[in-house]
Coordinates of C-alpha atoms in Angstrom, one line a residue:
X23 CA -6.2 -19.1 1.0
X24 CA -6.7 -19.6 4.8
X25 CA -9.2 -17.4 6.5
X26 CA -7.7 -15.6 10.1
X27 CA -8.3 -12.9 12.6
X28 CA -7.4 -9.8 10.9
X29 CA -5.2 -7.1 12.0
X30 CA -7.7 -4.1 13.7
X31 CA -7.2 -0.2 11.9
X32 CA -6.1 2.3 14.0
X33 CA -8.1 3.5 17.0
X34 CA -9.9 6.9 16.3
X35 CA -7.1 9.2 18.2
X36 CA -4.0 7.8 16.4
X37 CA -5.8 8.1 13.0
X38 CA -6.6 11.9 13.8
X39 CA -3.2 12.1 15.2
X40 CA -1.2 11.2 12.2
X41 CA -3.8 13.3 9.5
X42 CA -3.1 16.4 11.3
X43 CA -0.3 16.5 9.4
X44 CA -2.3 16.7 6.4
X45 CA -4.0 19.6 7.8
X46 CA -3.8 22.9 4.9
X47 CA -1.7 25.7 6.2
X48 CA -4.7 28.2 5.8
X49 CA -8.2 28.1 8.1
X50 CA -9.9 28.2 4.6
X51 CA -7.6 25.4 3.0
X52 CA -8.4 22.3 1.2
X53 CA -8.9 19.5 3.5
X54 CA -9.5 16.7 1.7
X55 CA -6.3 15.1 2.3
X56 CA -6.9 15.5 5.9
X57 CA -10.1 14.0 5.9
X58 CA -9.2 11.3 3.9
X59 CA -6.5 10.3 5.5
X60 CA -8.4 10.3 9.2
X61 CA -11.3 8.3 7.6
X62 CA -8.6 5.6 5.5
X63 CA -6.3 5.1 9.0
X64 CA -9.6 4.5 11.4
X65 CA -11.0 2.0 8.7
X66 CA -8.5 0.3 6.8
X67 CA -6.5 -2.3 8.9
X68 CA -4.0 -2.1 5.9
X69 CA -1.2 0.0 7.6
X70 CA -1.1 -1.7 11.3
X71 CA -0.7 -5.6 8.9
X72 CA 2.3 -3.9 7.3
X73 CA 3.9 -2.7 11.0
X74 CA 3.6 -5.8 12.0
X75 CA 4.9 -7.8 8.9
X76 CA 7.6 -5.9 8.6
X77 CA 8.6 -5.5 12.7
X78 CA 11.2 -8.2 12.7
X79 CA 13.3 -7.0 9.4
X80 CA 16.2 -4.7 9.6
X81 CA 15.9 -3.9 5.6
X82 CA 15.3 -1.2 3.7
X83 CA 11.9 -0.6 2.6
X84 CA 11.1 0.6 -0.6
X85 CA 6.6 1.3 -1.0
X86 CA 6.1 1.1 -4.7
X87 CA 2.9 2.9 -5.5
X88 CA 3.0 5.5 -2.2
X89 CA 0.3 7.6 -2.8
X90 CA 0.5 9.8 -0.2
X91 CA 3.0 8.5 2.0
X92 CA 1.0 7.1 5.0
X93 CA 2.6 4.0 5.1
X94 CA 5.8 6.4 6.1
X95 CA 3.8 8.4 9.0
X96 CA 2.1 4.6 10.0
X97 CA 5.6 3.0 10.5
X98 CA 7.2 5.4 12.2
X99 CA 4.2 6.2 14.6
X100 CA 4.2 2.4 14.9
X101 CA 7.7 2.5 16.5
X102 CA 9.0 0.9 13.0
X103 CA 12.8 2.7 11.9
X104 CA 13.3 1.2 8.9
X105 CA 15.1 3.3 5.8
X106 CA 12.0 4.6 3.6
X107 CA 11.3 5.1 0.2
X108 CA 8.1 6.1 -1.7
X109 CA 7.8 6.0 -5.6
X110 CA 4.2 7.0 -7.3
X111 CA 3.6 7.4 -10.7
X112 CA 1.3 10.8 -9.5
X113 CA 4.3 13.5 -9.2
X114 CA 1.2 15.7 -7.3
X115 CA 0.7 13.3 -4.6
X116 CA 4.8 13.0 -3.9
X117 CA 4.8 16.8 -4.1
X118 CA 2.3 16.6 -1.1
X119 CA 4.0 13.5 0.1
X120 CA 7.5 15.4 0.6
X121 CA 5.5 18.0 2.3
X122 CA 4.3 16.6 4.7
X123 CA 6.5 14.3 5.8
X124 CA 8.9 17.7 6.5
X125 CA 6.3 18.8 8.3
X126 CA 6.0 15.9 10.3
X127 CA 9.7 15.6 10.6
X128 CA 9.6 12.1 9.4
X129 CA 13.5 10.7 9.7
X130 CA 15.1 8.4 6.5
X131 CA 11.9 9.4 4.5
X132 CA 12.0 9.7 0.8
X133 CA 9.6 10.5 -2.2
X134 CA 10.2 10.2 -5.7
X135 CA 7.7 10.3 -9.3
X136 CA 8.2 7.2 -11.2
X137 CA 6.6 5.5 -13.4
X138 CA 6.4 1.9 -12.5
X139 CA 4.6 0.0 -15.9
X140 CA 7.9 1.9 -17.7
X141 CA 10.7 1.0 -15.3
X142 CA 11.4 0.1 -11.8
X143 CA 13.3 1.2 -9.5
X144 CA 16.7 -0.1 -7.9
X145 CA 16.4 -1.8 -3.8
X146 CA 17.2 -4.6 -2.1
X147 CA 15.5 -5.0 1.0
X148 CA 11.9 -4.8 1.6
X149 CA 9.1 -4.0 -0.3
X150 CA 5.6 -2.9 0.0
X151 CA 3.4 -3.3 -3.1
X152 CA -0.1 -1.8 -1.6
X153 CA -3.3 -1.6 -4.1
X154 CA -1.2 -1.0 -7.4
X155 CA -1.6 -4.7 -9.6
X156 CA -4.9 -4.1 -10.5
X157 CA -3.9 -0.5 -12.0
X158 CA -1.7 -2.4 -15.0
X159 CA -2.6 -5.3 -17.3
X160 CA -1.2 -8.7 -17.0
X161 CA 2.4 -8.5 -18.7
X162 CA 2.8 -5.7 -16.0
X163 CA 1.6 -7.1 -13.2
X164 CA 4.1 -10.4 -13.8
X165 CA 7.1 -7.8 -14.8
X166 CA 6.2 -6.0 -11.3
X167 CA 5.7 -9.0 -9.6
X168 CA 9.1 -10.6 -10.6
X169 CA 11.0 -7.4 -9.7
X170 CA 9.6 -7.2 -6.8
X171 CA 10.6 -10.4 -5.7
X172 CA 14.1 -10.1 -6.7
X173 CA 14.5 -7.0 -4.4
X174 CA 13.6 -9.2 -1.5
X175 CA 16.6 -9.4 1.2
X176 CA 17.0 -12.1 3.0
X177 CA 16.6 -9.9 6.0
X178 CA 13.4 -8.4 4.5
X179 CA 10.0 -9.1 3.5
X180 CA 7.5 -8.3 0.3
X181 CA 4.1 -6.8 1.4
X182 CA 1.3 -7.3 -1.4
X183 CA -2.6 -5.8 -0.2
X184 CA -4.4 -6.5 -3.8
X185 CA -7.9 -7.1 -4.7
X186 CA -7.9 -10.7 -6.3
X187 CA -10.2 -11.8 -9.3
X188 CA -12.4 -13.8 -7.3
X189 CA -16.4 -14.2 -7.8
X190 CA -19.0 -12.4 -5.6
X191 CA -20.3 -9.3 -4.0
X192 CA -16.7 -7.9 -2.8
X193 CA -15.0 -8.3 -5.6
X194 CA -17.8 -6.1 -7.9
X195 CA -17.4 -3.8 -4.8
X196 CA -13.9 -2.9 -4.9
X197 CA -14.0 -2.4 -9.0
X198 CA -17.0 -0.1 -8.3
X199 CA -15.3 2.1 -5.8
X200 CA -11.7 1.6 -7.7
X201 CA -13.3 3.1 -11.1
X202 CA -15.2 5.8 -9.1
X203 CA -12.0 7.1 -7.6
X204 CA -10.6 7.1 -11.2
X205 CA -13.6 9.3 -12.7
X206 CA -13.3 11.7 -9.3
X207 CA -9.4 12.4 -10.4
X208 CA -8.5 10.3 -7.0
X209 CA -7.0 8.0 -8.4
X210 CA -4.7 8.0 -12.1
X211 CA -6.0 5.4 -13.7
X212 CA -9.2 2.9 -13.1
X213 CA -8.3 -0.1 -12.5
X214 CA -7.6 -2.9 -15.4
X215 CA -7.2 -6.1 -14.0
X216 CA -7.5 -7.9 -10.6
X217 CA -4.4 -10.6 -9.9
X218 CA -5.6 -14.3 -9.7
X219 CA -4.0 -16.0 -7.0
X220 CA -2.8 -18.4 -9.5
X221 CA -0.6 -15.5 -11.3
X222 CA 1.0 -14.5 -7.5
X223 CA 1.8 -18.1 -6.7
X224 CA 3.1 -18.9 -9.9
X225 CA 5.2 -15.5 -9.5
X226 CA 6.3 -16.1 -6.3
X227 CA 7.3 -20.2 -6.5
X228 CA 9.7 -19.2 -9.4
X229 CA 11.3 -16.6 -7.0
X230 CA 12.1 -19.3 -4.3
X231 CA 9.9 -17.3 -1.7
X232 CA 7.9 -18.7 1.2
X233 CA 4.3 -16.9 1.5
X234 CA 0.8 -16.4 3.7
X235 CA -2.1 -15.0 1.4
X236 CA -4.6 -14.0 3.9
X237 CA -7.9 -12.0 4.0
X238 CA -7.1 -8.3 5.2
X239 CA -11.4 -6.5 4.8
X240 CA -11.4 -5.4 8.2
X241 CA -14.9 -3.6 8.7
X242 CA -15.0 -2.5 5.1
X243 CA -16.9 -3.9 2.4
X244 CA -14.0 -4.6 -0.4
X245 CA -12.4 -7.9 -1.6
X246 CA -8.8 -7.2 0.3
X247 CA -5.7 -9.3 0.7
X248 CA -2.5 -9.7 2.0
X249 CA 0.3 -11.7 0.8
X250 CA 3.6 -11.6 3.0
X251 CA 6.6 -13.1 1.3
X252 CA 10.2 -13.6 2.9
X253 CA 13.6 -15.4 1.4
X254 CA 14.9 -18.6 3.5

């Protein structure tokens, strides 16, 4: 793994820009999701990595594991067209996903509820794989991994952000605050195993892809990276 200069998170307007959209339709709403989103754009440097990655491709991108959708409301406020789709195994968060996204008048935006440890969906193109791998065991994570990679377009890319089972202080971090999300009802599951980067090269050499694994913490204290993949 080679150590860079790290892609910055949004700057404080354009984080508050896009969450407005995640603003209740009531005064006296819940606005969590606002919140959360604002605080997650202005701190993660997750979502500008991805614009750039993926800036050059013309391909269809499908975001396994969407959560919420920002990815969509990132790329497009990013200047980055590409055909989206979002699958989540959380059908609440797509509801909310679809929502929005309407509201934000979001073009070639879709959401759908799927299940991804049970089966995966259709695409060739692009793929984003963002903070799901540690979520499913290790038969998963290889049957995710070698989908994945088949999707992969020669005029696309595979975005992985993953936590990696690595010693020291960010690594017990990022299981702390991944397991704490889970008891909260954040997030659906806690998290069952982090990917060695053994298991991701292993996974992407058999699928004939070129790779970068590189650090992606920004200011926050967890044990993040980024793996960008492309076919030759």
């Amino acid at each position: 793994m080679t150590a860079v200069l790290e892609t910055r998170p949004l700057d404080g307007a354009r984080a508050r820009s896009i969450a407005r959209a995640f603003l209740p339709d009531g005064a006296f709403g819940n606005r969590w999701n606002y919140f959360y989103t604002r605080t997650k754009l202005g701190s993660d440097p997750l979502y500008p990595a991805v614009a750039d990655a993926l800036r050059d491709t013309t391909a269809p991108l499908l975001d396994l594991g969407c959560g919420l959708g920002l990815l969509a409301h990132t790329l497009r406020e990013d200047g980055v067209d590409l055909p989206y789709r979002g699958v989540d195994i959380d059908a609440g968060k797509i509801a909310h996903a679809r929502r929005v996204a309407d509201r934000a008048r979001l073009r070639d935006v879709t959401f759908d509820a799927v299940d991804l440890s049970r089966v995966m969906p259709e695409h060739a193109g692009s793929v984003a794989l963002l903070d799901v791998l540690q979520y499913v065991d290790t038969p998963a994570q290889i049957r995710i991994l070698d989908t994945a990679t088949a999707m992969v377009a020669p005029c696309g890319k595979l975005f992985i952000r993953s936590g990696l089972e690595t010693p020291g202080w960010r690594a017990r971090t990022s299981k702390a605050f991944d397991t704490l999300a889970a008891v909260a009802g954040w997030m659906y599951s806690a998290p069952r195993r982090y990917p060695s980067e053994a298991l991701l090269r292993d996974r992407l050499d058999a699928a004939g892809l070129r790779y970068a694994i590189t650090p992606l913490n920004g200011n926050t204290p967890f044990n993040n990276w980024q793996i960008v993949a492309w076919r030759e």
